[in-house]
Amino acid sequence: MRPYRSVLFLPGHRPSWVGKALAAGADALVLDLEDSVPAGEKEAARATVAESIGRIRETHADVGVFVRVNPLDTKLTGGDLEAVVVPGLTGVFAPKIERATDVLRYDALLDHFETRNGVSGLEYIVPVETVGAIHNCREVATASARVGAMIGPTAEHADIARAVGYEWTPEGTETLYHRSRILLACREAGIHALTGLWEDLADLDGLREFARGGRQLGFRGMIAIHPSHVPVINDVFSPSAADVEFYSGLVEAYEKAAAEGTGALRYRGVHIDRAHYDKAVDWLARAEAIASNEKSGD
C-alpha cells in the first residue's frame, strides 16, 4: 500500500462533502457506508458512493479511494461490495475483523465482485476494534495479500474504547499496549501502520502533538474525521528537509567509507555503521515515496 499520511473519513450519503475533502489534500478518502449512514439511507448510499468514486477519479487520479462497508455480521456487506466495487476504487475499509477467517470471507466476496465488475488489485485497511482483534492482530495482518494497512486505534468514544474500557487521555498511555502490539504486527507483515484518531475538531495544537507521538512510536499515517485536520497530519508525517539532508549525507558518508574498506565511522558527531546505513536507506525510500505521492497529487 502507498504510504498514506492522512486518511480522511466522510459520510457516503453526503456527496456534497467530497469537494471539501479533496480540497483538504488528504492522501486517501474513506467513503463511509457504516456508522455515519442512517439505516434507512444505506441502500441509496451505495449508489451515491459508486457515483462519488467516478467523480473523484475524473479530477484526482492518485488519491486513494476506500469504502467502509457494513460488517459481515450485518449481512449487508455483499450488497455494499456489489455496488461499490467499481473502476476507480482503491480498496475496502473492512470493519469488525477479528480473525484471519474474517479476512478470507472478505477475500471471497472481493474475488467475485472484482471479476464481475472488471476491477482488480483492491486492498484492505483493517481497523482494530475489538479485544479479539487485538489478540489476533498478527494473524489478521498476515492473512491475505490484500491487507495493506492496519490501524492502531486511540479514539475516545469509538468501538475500541467501549471494548477495552479505557479512559482516554491526550497522552495516549491507555492505548499504548495495543497500539504497540498492532504496530509490530504491521512491521512483521510489511504493511502500512496507521494510527487514529483525534476527536477534538478545534484543537489543532493537540492534534499536532498527538500525531507526533504516533509518528515517534512508529506509525506512518493517521485517520482524520475533519478536513481541517488533514494539513496538520500531512505535515507531521512528512519528512522534513533537514531530516532528508541528514540521512542523505549519512548514506553518502557510509558508502564512501565502505568503498575505502571502513565499516564504521564518525558522522556529524555520531558513530555509524551498517545498521545506521540500512535504517537511513529505508527512511529515504519512504521519504521518496511520500514525495512522489505529493507530486502526483498536484
PDB file of C-alpha atoms in Angstrom:
ATOM      1  CA  MET A   1       0.000   0.000   0.000  1.00  0.00           C
ATOM      2  CA  ARG A   2       1.130   3.544  -0.710  1.00  0.00           C
ATOM      3  CA  PRO A   3       2.361   5.422   2.369  1.00  0.00           C
ATOM      4  CA  TYR A   4      -0.791   7.421   3.010  1.00  0.00           C
ATOM      5  CA  ARG A   5      -0.128  10.102   5.624  1.00  0.00           C
ATOM      6  CA  SER A   6      -3.760  11.176   6.022  1.00  0.00           C
ATOM      7  CA  VAL A   7      -6.865   9.040   5.556  1.00  0.00           C
ATOM      8  CA  LEU A   8      -9.996  11.204   5.758  1.00  0.00           C
ATOM      9  CA  PHE A   9     -13.475   9.854   6.509  1.00  0.00           C
ATOM     10  CA  LEU A  10     -16.664  11.292   5.089  1.00  0.00           C
ATOM     11  CA  PRO A  11     -20.248  10.029   5.079  1.00  0.00           C
ATOM     12  CA  GLY A  12     -21.007   8.165   1.886  1.00  0.00           C
ATOM     13  CA  HIS A  13     -24.504   9.609   1.586  1.00  0.00           C
ATOM     14  CA  ARG A  14     -23.184  13.210   1.554  1.00  0.00           C
ATOM     15  CA  PRO A  15     -21.692  13.643  -1.949  1.00  0.00           C
ATOM     16  CA  SER A  16     -21.513  17.420  -1.494  1.00  0.00           C
ATOM     17  CA  TRP A  17     -18.753  16.871   1.107  1.00  0.00           C
ATOM     18  CA  VAL A  18     -16.425  15.223  -1.407  1.00  0.00           C
ATOM     19  CA  GLY A  19     -15.168  18.501  -2.839  1.00  0.00           C
ATOM     20  CA  LYS A  20     -14.128  19.848   0.562  1.00  0.00           C
ATOM     21  CA  ALA A  21     -12.438  16.560   1.401  1.00  0.00           C
ATOM     22  CA  LEU A  22     -10.396  16.665  -1.791  1.00  0.00           C
ATOM     23  CA  ALA A  23      -9.505  20.328  -1.291  1.00  0.00           C
ATOM     24  CA  ALA A  24      -8.098  19.489   2.143  1.00  0.00           C
ATOM     25  CA  GLY A  25      -5.315  17.491   0.481  1.00  0.00           C
ATOM     26  CA  ALA A  26      -5.879  14.105   2.078  1.00  0.00           C
ATOM     27  CA  ASP A  27      -3.783  11.288   0.660  1.00  0.00           C
ATOM     28  CA  ALA A  28      -6.780   8.957   0.837  1.00  0.00           C
ATOM     29  CA  LEU A  29     -10.527   9.220   1.393  1.00  0.00           C
ATOM     30  CA  VAL A  30     -12.860   6.714   3.034  1.00  0.00           C
ATOM     31  CA  LEU A  31     -16.456   6.950   1.853  1.00  0.00           C
ATOM     32  CA  ASP A  32     -18.455   5.522   4.734  1.00  0.00           C
ATOM     33  CA  LEU A  33     -21.446   3.203   4.453  1.00  0.00           C
ATOM     34  CA  GLU A  34     -21.359   2.083   8.090  1.00  0.00           C
ATOM     35  CA  ASP A  35     -21.773   4.200  11.221  1.00  0.00           C
ATOM     36  CA  SER A  36     -22.289   7.628   9.659  1.00  0.00           C
ATOM     37  CA  VAL A  37     -25.132   6.495   7.370  1.00  0.00           C
ATOM     38  CA  PRO A  38     -28.609   6.060   8.927  1.00  0.00           C
ATOM     39  CA  ALA A  39     -30.183   2.629   8.453  1.00  0.00           C
ATOM     40  CA  GLY A  40     -32.902   3.950   6.179  1.00  0.00           C
ATOM     41  CA  GLU A  41     -30.394   5.536   3.801  1.00  0.00           C
ATOM     42  CA  LYS A  42     -27.866   2.717   3.470  1.00  0.00           C
ATOM     43  CA  GLU A  43     -29.218   1.220   0.253  1.00  0.00           C
ATOM     44  CA  ALA A  44     -29.410   4.565  -1.539  1.00  0.00           C
ATOM     45  CA  ALA A  45     -25.951   5.464  -0.223  1.00  0.00           C
ATOM     46  CA  ARG A  46     -24.431   2.564  -2.157  1.00  0.00           C
ATOM     47  CA  ALA A  47     -25.291   4.154  -5.489  1.00  0.00           C
ATOM     48  CA  THR A  48     -24.206   7.565  -4.212  1.00  0.00           C
ATOM     49  CA  VAL A  49     -20.811   6.196  -3.208  1.00  0.00           C
ATOM     50  CA  ALA A  50     -20.321   4.488  -6.583  1.00  0.00           C
ATOM     51  CA  GLU A  51     -21.057   7.794  -8.298  1.00  0.00           C
ATOM     52  CA  SER A  52     -18.683   9.642  -5.963  1.00  0.00           C
ATOM     53  CA  ILE A  53     -15.841   7.257  -6.834  1.00  0.00           C
ATOM     54  CA  GLY A  54     -16.279   8.087 -10.508  1.00  0.00           C
ATOM     55  CA  ARG A  55     -16.389  11.834  -9.848  1.00  0.00           C
ATOM     56  CA  ILE A  56     -13.256  11.709  -7.701  1.00  0.00           C
ATOM     57  CA  ARG A  57     -11.360   9.864 -10.396  1.00  0.00           C
ATOM     58  CA  GLU A  58     -12.274  12.433 -13.027  1.00  0.00           C
ATOM     59  CA  THR A  59     -10.065  15.023 -11.308  1.00  0.00           C
ATOM     60  CA  HIS A  60      -7.880  13.155  -8.796  1.00  0.00           C
ATOM     61  CA  ALA A  61      -6.300  10.092 -10.308  1.00  0.00           C
ATOM     62  CA  ASP A  62      -3.872   9.463  -7.456  1.00  0.00           C
ATOM     63  CA  VAL A  63      -5.968   9.934  -4.317  1.00  0.00           C
ATOM     64  CA  GLY A  64      -6.650   6.682  -2.508  1.00  0.00           C
ATOM     65  CA  VAL A  65     -10.382   5.940  -2.503  1.00  0.00           C
ATOM     66  CA  PHE A  66     -11.681   3.407   0.002  1.00  0.00           C
ATOM     67  CA  VAL A  67     -15.191   2.457   1.103  1.00  0.00           C
ATOM     68  CA  ARG A  68     -16.047   1.413   4.632  1.00  0.00           C
ATOM     69  CA  VAL A  69     -18.677  -1.258   4.133  1.00  0.00           C
ATOM     70  CA  ASN A  70     -21.023  -2.619   6.753  1.00  0.00           C
ATOM     71  CA  PRO A  71     -19.625  -5.502   8.852  1.00  0.00           C
ATOM     72  CA  LEU A  72     -20.019  -9.102   7.793  1.00  0.00           C
ATOM     73  CA  ASP A  73     -22.477  -9.954  10.568  1.00  0.00           C
ATOM     74  CA  THR A  74     -24.963  -7.333   9.296  1.00  0.00           C
ATOM     75  CA  LYS A  75     -25.414  -9.324   6.067  1.00  0.00           C
ATOM     76  CA  LEU A  76     -25.129  -6.019   4.186  1.00  0.00           C
ATOM     77  CA  THR A  77     -21.508  -6.462   3.137  1.00  0.00           C
ATOM     78  CA  GLY A  78     -22.193  -8.332  -0.084  1.00  0.00           C
ATOM     79  CA  GLY A  79     -24.732  -5.763  -1.276  1.00  0.00           C
ATOM     80  CA  ASP A  80     -22.331  -2.954  -0.404  1.00  0.00           C
ATOM     81  CA  LEU A  81     -19.485  -4.524  -2.357  1.00  0.00           C
ATOM     82  CA  GLU A  82     -21.688  -5.380  -5.321  1.00  0.00           C
ATOM     83  CA  ALA A  83     -22.486  -1.679  -5.686  1.00  0.00           C
ATOM     84  CA  VAL A  84     -19.165  -0.014  -4.881  1.00  0.00           C
ATOM     85  CA  VAL A  85     -16.551  -2.340  -6.413  1.00  0.00           C
ATOM     86  CA  VAL A  86     -16.236  -0.179  -9.495  1.00  0.00           C
ATOM     87  CA  PRO A  87     -13.295   1.110 -11.532  1.00  0.00           C
ATOM     88  CA  GLY A  88     -11.501   3.793  -9.560  1.00  0.00           C
ATOM     89  CA  LEU A  89     -11.885   2.129  -6.165  1.00  0.00           C
ATOM     90  CA  THR A  90      -8.598   1.591  -4.331  1.00  0.00           C
ATOM     91  CA  GLY A  91      -9.826  -0.716  -1.628  1.00  0.00           C
ATOM     92  CA  VAL A  92     -12.109  -1.565   1.246  1.00  0.00           C
ATOM     93  CA  PHE A  93     -12.035  -0.280   4.785  1.00  0.00           C
ATOM     94  CA  ALA A  94     -13.080  -3.575   6.376  1.00  0.00           C
ATOM     95  CA  PRO A  95     -14.709  -3.156   9.819  1.00  0.00           C
ATOM     96  CA  LYS A  96     -15.104  -5.580  12.701  1.00  0.00           C
ATOM     97  CA  ILE A  97     -12.497  -8.073  11.550  1.00  0.00           C
ATOM     98  CA  GLU A  98     -11.422 -10.255  14.469  1.00  0.00           C
ATOM     99  CA  ARG A  99      -9.572 -13.205  12.958  1.00  0.00           C
ATOM    100  CA  ALA A 100      -7.932 -14.449   9.788  1.00  0.00           C
ATOM    101  CA  THR A 101     -11.082 -16.263   8.664  1.00  0.00           C
ATOM    102  CA  ASP A 102     -12.910 -12.928   8.553  1.00  0.00           C
ATOM    103  CA  VAL A 103     -10.298 -11.645   6.124  1.00  0.00           C
ATOM    104  CA  LEU A 104     -10.774 -14.711   3.956  1.00  0.00           C
ATOM    105  CA  ARG A 105     -14.538 -14.129   3.909  1.00  0.00           C
ATOM    106  CA  TYR A 106     -13.880 -10.641   2.567  1.00  0.00           C
ATOM    107  CA  ASP A 107     -11.462 -12.144   0.037  1.00  0.00           C
ATOM    108  CA  ALA A 108     -14.130 -14.478  -1.304  1.00  0.00           C
ATOM    109  CA  LEU A 109     -16.544 -11.593  -1.813  1.00  0.00           C
ATOM    110  CA  LEU A 110     -13.940  -9.353  -3.424  1.00  0.00           C
ATOM    111  CA  ASP A 111     -12.694 -12.093  -5.730  1.00  0.00           C
ATOM    112  CA  HIS A 112     -16.262 -12.437  -7.004  1.00  0.00           C
ATOM    113  CA  PHE A 113     -17.082  -8.759  -7.419  1.00  0.00           C
ATOM    114  CA  GLU A 114     -13.692  -7.814  -8.874  1.00  0.00           C
ATOM    115  CA  THR A 115     -14.179 -10.405 -11.612  1.00  0.00           C
ATOM    116  CA  ARG A 116     -17.807  -9.456 -12.135  1.00  0.00           C
ATOM    117  CA  ASN A 117     -17.251  -5.694 -12.222  1.00  0.00           C
ATOM    118  CA  GLY A 118     -13.926  -5.506 -14.045  1.00  0.00           C
ATOM    119  CA  VAL A 119     -11.821  -4.328 -11.108  1.00  0.00           C
ATOM    120  CA  SER A 120      -8.507  -5.648  -9.774  1.00  0.00           C
ATOM    121  CA  GLY A 121      -5.905  -5.080  -7.082  1.00  0.00           C
ATOM    122  CA  LEU A 122      -8.167  -3.950  -4.247  1.00  0.00           C
ATOM    123  CA  GLU A 123      -6.606  -3.666  -0.790  1.00  0.00           C
ATOM    124  CA  TYR A 124      -7.881  -3.563   2.790  1.00  0.00           C
ATOM    125  CA  ILE A 125      -7.435  -1.051   5.529  1.00  0.00           C
ATOM    126  CA  VAL A 126      -8.226  -3.012   8.682  1.00  0.00           C
ATOM    127  CA  PRO A 127      -9.250  -1.163  11.855  1.00  0.00           C
ATOM    128  CA  VAL A 128      -8.698  -2.996  15.134  1.00  0.00           C
ATOM    129  CA  GLU A 129     -11.956  -2.501  17.014  1.00  0.00           C
ATOM    130  CA  THR A 130     -12.354  -5.367  19.484  1.00  0.00           C
ATOM    131  CA  VAL A 131     -10.396  -7.208  22.151  1.00  0.00           C
ATOM    132  CA  GLY A 132     -10.358 -10.294  19.941  1.00  0.00           C
ATOM    133  CA  ALA A 133      -8.864  -8.288  17.092  1.00  0.00           C
ATOM    134  CA  ILE A 134      -6.098  -7.020  19.385  1.00  0.00           C
ATOM    135  CA  HIS A 135      -5.206 -10.575  20.368  1.00  0.00           C
ATOM    136  CA  ASN A 136      -5.329 -11.764  16.741  1.00  0.00           C
ATOM    137  CA  CYS A 137      -3.776  -8.753  15.023  1.00  0.00           C
ATOM    138  CA  ARG A 138      -0.719 -10.681  13.838  1.00  0.00           C
ATOM    139  CA  GLU A 139      -2.745 -13.393  12.099  1.00  0.00           C
ATOM    140  CA  VAL A 140      -5.065 -10.780  10.591  1.00  0.00           C
ATOM    141  CA  ALA A 141      -2.138  -8.731   9.268  1.00  0.00           C
ATOM    142  CA  THR A 142      -0.702 -11.776   7.501  1.00  0.00           C
ATOM    143  CA  ALA A 143      -3.972 -13.412   6.430  1.00  0.00           C
ATOM    144  CA  SER A 144      -4.118 -12.080   2.867  1.00  0.00           C
ATOM    145  CA  ALA A 145      -2.042 -10.179   0.351  1.00  0.00           C
ATOM    146  CA  ARG A 146      -4.929  -7.717   0.190  1.00  0.00           C
ATOM    147  CA  VAL A 147      -4.267  -6.473   3.742  1.00  0.00           C
ATOM    148  CA  GLY A 148      -2.373  -3.264   3.072  1.00  0.00           C
ATOM    149  CA  ALA A 149      -2.778  -1.333   6.299  1.00  0.00           C
ATOM    150  CA  MET A 150      -3.905  -1.777   9.877  1.00  0.00           C
ATOM    151  CA  ILE A 151      -4.952   0.853  12.385  1.00  0.00           C
ATOM    152  CA  GLY A 152      -3.722   1.149  15.954  1.00  0.00           C
ATOM    153  CA  PRO A 153      -6.842   2.777  17.440  1.00  0.00           C
ATOM    154  CA  THR A 154      -6.943   5.519  20.038  1.00  0.00           C
ATOM    155  CA  ALA A 155     -10.434   7.016  19.861  1.00  0.00           C
ATOM    156  CA  GLU A 156     -12.127   8.375  22.963  1.00  0.00           C
ATOM    157  CA  HIS A 157     -15.669   7.319  22.064  1.00  0.00           C
ATOM    158  CA  ALA A 158     -15.481   4.680  19.329  1.00  0.00           C
ATOM    159  CA  ASP A 159     -15.879   0.891  19.478  1.00  0.00           C
ATOM    160  CA  ILE A 160     -12.386   0.256  20.773  1.00  0.00           C
ATOM    161  CA  ALA A 161     -12.910   2.469  23.838  1.00  0.00           C
ATOM    162  CA  ARG A 162     -16.027   0.546  24.774  1.00  0.00           C
ATOM    163  CA  ALA A 163     -14.409  -2.819  24.082  1.00  0.00           C
ATOM    164  CA  VAL A 164     -11.261  -2.191  26.135  1.00  0.00           C
ATOM    165  CA  GLY A 165     -12.894   0.050  28.714  1.00  0.00           C
ATOM    166  CA  TYR A 166     -10.097   2.611  28.904  1.00  0.00           C
ATOM    167  CA  GLU A 167     -10.413   6.242  29.917  1.00  0.00           C
ATOM    168  CA  TRP A 168      -8.939   8.392  27.171  1.00  0.00           C
ATOM    169  CA  THR A 169      -6.119  10.884  27.716  1.00  0.00           C
ATOM    170  CA  PRO A 170      -4.301  13.139  25.221  1.00  0.00           C
ATOM    171  CA  GLU A 171      -1.046  11.377  26.099  1.00  0.00           C
ATOM    172  CA  GLY A 172      -2.438   8.044  24.922  1.00  0.00           C
ATOM    173  CA  THR A 173      -0.821   5.859  27.587  1.00  0.00           C
ATOM    174  CA  GLU A 174      -4.047   3.870  27.965  1.00  0.00           C
ATOM    175  CA  THR A 175      -3.772   2.673  24.347  1.00  0.00           C
ATOM    176  CA  LEU A 176      -0.002   2.257  24.213  1.00  0.00           C
ATOM    177  CA  TYR A 177      -0.023  -1.519  24.718  1.00  0.00           C
ATOM    178  CA  HIS A 178      -2.472  -2.427  21.996  1.00  0.00           C
ATOM    179  CA  ARG A 179      -1.119   0.170  19.570  1.00  0.00           C
ATOM    180  CA  SER A 180       2.389  -1.221  20.052  1.00  0.00           C
ATOM    181  CA  ARG A 181       1.161  -4.756  19.507  1.00  0.00           C
ATOM    182  CA  ILE A 182      -0.607  -3.739  16.293  1.00  0.00           C
ATOM    183  CA  LEU A 183       2.407  -1.759  15.115  1.00  0.00           C
ATOM    184  CA  LEU A 184       4.654  -4.799  15.492  1.00  0.00           C
ATOM    185  CA  ALA A 185       2.151  -6.907  13.549  1.00  0.00           C
ATOM    186  CA  CYS A 186       2.265  -4.329  10.747  1.00  0.00           C
ATOM    187  CA  ARG A 187       6.055  -4.371  10.709  1.00  0.00           C
ATOM    188  CA  GLU A 188       6.192  -8.161  10.545  1.00  0.00           C
ATOM    189  CA  ALA A 189       3.636  -8.265   7.743  1.00  0.00           C
ATOM    190  CA  GLY A 190       5.262  -5.400   5.846  1.00  0.00           C
ATOM    191  CA  ILE A 191       2.058  -3.344   5.741  1.00  0.00           C
ATOM    192  CA  HIS A 192       1.292   0.317   6.351  1.00  0.00           C
ATOM    193  CA  ALA A 193       0.814   1.271  10.012  1.00  0.00           C
ATOM    194  CA  LEU A 194      -1.859   3.904  10.652  1.00  0.00           C
ATOM    195  CA  THR A 195      -2.961   5.431  13.912  1.00  0.00           C
ATOM    196  CA  GLY A 196      -6.155   7.224  14.866  1.00  0.00           C
ATOM    197  CA  LEU A 197      -7.988   9.400  15.979  1.00  0.00           C
ATOM    198  CA  TRP A 198      -8.142  12.951  17.325  1.00  0.00           C
ATOM    199  CA  GLU A 199     -11.776  13.819  18.019  1.00  0.00           C
ATOM    200  CA  ASP A 200     -11.471  17.444  19.201  1.00  0.00           C
ATOM    201  CA  LEU A 201     -12.127  19.278  15.953  1.00  0.00           C
ATOM    202  CA  ALA A 202     -10.943  22.687  17.159  1.00  0.00           C
ATOM    203  CA  ASP A 203      -7.741  21.731  18.995  1.00  0.00           C
ATOM    204  CA  LEU A 204      -5.181  21.623  16.194  1.00  0.00           C
ATOM    205  CA  ASP A 205      -2.262  22.053  18.588  1.00  0.00           C
ATOM    206  CA  GLY A 206      -3.405  18.977  20.487  1.00  0.00           C
ATOM    207  CA  LEU A 207      -3.780  17.119  17.216  1.00  0.00           C
ATOM    208  CA  ARG A 208      -0.240  18.000  16.193  1.00  0.00           C
ATOM    209  CA  GLU A 209       1.218  16.749  19.464  1.00  0.00           C
ATOM    210  CA  PHE A 210      -0.850  13.562  19.344  1.00  0.00           C
ATOM    211  CA  ALA A 211       0.137  12.861  15.725  1.00  0.00           C
ATOM    212  CA  ARG A 212       3.778  13.484  16.560  1.00  0.00           C
ATOM    213  CA  GLY A 213       3.556  10.917  19.355  1.00  0.00           C
ATOM    214  CA  GLY A 214       2.147   8.363  16.926  1.00  0.00           C
ATOM    215  CA  ARG A 215       4.935   9.040  14.471  1.00  0.00           C
ATOM    216  CA  GLN A 216       7.571   8.679  17.165  1.00  0.00           C
ATOM    217  CA  LEU A 217       6.078   5.340  18.161  1.00  0.00           C
ATOM    218  CA  GLY A 218       6.450   4.116  14.583  1.00  0.00           C
ATOM    219  CA  PHE A 219       3.152   4.822  12.837  1.00  0.00           C
ATOM    220  CA  ARG A 220       3.377   6.336   9.381  1.00  0.00           C
ATOM    221  CA  GLY A 221      -0.041   7.932   8.916  1.00  0.00           C
ATOM    222  CA  MET A 222      -3.262   8.808  10.700  1.00  0.00           C
ATOM    223  CA  ILE A 223      -7.026   8.666  10.350  1.00  0.00           C
ATOM    224  CA  ALA A 224      -8.844  12.017  10.207  1.00  0.00           C
ATOM    225  CA  ILE A 225     -12.513  12.875  10.628  1.00  0.00           C
ATOM    226  CA  HIS A 226     -12.447  16.532   9.584  1.00  0.00           C
ATOM    227  CA  PRO A 227     -10.814  18.303   6.630  1.00  0.00           C
ATOM    228  CA  SER A 228      -9.171  20.875   8.924  1.00  0.00           C
ATOM    229  CA  HIS A 229      -7.070  18.088  10.460  1.00  0.00           C
ATOM    230  CA  VAL A 230      -5.533  16.977   7.169  1.00  0.00           C
ATOM    231  CA  PRO A 231      -2.842  19.676   6.726  1.00  0.00           C
ATOM    232  CA  VAL A 232      -1.577  19.118  10.272  1.00  0.00           C
ATOM    233  CA  ILE A 233      -1.417  15.349   9.841  1.00  0.00           C
ATOM    234  CA  ASN A 234       0.295  15.644   6.455  1.00  0.00           C
ATOM    235  CA  ASP A 235       2.883  17.960   7.929  1.00  0.00           C
ATOM    236  CA  VAL A 236       3.645  15.730  10.918  1.00  0.00           C
ATOM    237  CA  PHE A 237       4.029  12.595   8.806  1.00  0.00           C
ATOM    238  CA  SER A 238       6.093  14.259   6.053  1.00  0.00           C
ATOM    239  CA  PRO A 239       9.891  14.038   6.308  1.00  0.00           C
ATOM    240  CA  SER A 240      11.481  17.417   6.928  1.00  0.00           C
ATOM    241  CA  ALA A 241      14.099  18.861   4.580  1.00  0.00           C
ATOM    242  CA  ALA A 242      16.622  18.741   7.423  1.00  0.00           C
ATOM    243  CA  ASP A 243      15.993  15.044   8.018  1.00  0.00           C
ATOM    244  CA  VAL A 244      16.306  14.251   4.311  1.00  0.00           C
ATOM    245  CA  GLU A 245      19.599  16.121   4.207  1.00  0.00           C
ATOM    246  CA  PHE A 246      20.880  14.309   7.304  1.00  0.00           C
ATOM    247  CA  TYR A 247      20.069  10.812   6.103  1.00  0.00           C
ATOM    248  CA  SER A 248      21.269  11.511   2.554  1.00  0.00           C
ATOM    249  CA  GLY A 249      24.584  12.665   3.977  1.00  0.00           C
ATOM    250  CA  LEU A 250      24.798   9.599   6.208  1.00  0.00           C
ATOM    251  CA  VAL A 251      24.290   7.256   3.251  1.00  0.00           C
ATOM    252  CA  GLU A 252      26.884   9.100   1.196  1.00  0.00           C
ATOM    253  CA  ALA A 253      29.430   9.097   4.040  1.00  0.00           C
ATOM    254  CA  TYR A 254      28.976   5.396   4.797  1.00  0.00           C
ATOM    255  CA  GLU A 255      29.158   4.322   1.160  1.00  0.00           C
ATOM    256  CA  LYS A 256      32.361   6.303   0.706  1.00  0.00           C
ATOM    257  CA  ALA A 257      33.881   4.793   3.857  1.00  0.00           C
ATOM    258  CA  ALA A 258      32.801   1.278   2.894  1.00  0.00           C
ATOM    259  CA  ALA A 259      34.390   1.668  -0.531  1.00  0.00           C
ATOM    260  CA  GLU A 260      37.632   2.527   1.271  1.00  0.00           C
ATOM    261  CA  GLY A 261      37.379  -0.547   3.477  1.00  0.00           C
ATOM    262  CA  THR A 262      35.959   1.094   6.624  1.00  0.00           C
ATOM    263  CA  GLY A 263      32.822  -0.353   8.230  1.00  0.00           C
ATOM    264  CA  ALA A 264      32.358   2.215  10.985  1.00  0.00           C
ATOM    265  CA  LEU A 265      32.936   5.960  11.091  1.00  0.00           C
ATOM    266  CA  ARG A 266      32.036   9.235  12.749  1.00  0.00           C
ATOM    267  CA  TYR A 267      29.303  11.241  11.017  1.00  0.00           C
ATOM    268  CA  ARG A 268      28.299  14.616  12.451  1.00  0.00           C
ATOM    269  CA  GLY A 269      29.414  13.559  15.885  1.00  0.00           C
ATOM    270  CA  VAL A 270      27.594  10.195  15.746  1.00  0.00           C
ATOM    271  CA  HIS A 271      29.168   6.757  15.461  1.00  0.00           C
ATOM    272  CA  ILE A 272      27.595   4.990  12.460  1.00  0.00           C
ATOM    273  CA  ASP A 273      27.937   1.548  10.949  1.00  0.00           C
ATOM    274  CA  ARG A 274      25.980  -0.754   8.662  1.00  0.00           C
ATOM    275  CA  ALA A 275      22.866  -0.750  10.873  1.00  0.00           C
ATOM    276  CA  HIS A 276      22.667   3.053  10.698  1.00  0.00           C
ATOM    277  CA  TYR A 277      23.147   2.886   6.940  1.00  0.00           C
ATOM    278  CA  ASP A 278      20.372   0.334   6.480  1.00  0.00           C
ATOM    279  CA  LYS A 279      17.955   2.451   8.527  1.00  0.00           C
ATOM    280  CA  ALA A 280      18.867   5.547   6.524  1.00  0.00           C
ATOM    281  CA  VAL A 281      18.271   3.752   3.215  1.00  0.00           C
ATOM    282  CA  ASP A 282      14.839   2.561   4.376  1.00  0.00           C
ATOM    283  CA  TRP A 283      13.977   6.014   5.706  1.00  0.00           C
ATOM    284  CA  LEU A 284      14.951   7.715   2.448  1.00  0.00           C
ATOM    285  CA  ALA A 285      12.906   5.210   0.432  1.00  0.00           C
ATOM    286  CA  ARG A 286       9.837   6.105   2.487  1.00  0.00           C
ATOM    287  CA  ALA A 287      10.567   9.825   2.100  1.00  0.00           C
ATOM    288  CA  GLU A 288      10.875   9.392  -1.653  1.00  0.00           C
ATOM    289  CA  ALA A 289       7.568   7.506  -1.817  1.00  0.00           C
ATOM    290  CA  ILE A 290       5.811  10.275   0.116  1.00  0.00           C
ATOM    291  CA  ALA A 291       7.335  12.956  -2.107  1.00  0.00           C
ATOM    292  CA  SER A 292       6.259  11.021  -5.181  1.00  0.00           C
ATOM    293  CA  ASN A 293       2.688  10.814  -3.874  1.00  0.00           C
ATOM    294  CA  GLU A 294       2.627  14.561  -3.230  1.00  0.00           C
ATOM    295  CA  LYS A 295       3.958  15.322  -6.693  1.00  0.00           C
ATOM    296  CA  SER A 296       1.461  13.028  -8.433  1.00  0.00           C
ATOM    297  CA  GLY A 297      -1.381  14.627  -6.487  1.00  0.00           C
ATOM    298  CA  ASP A 298      -0.532  18.171  -7.594  1.00  0.00           C
TER     299      ASP A 298
END
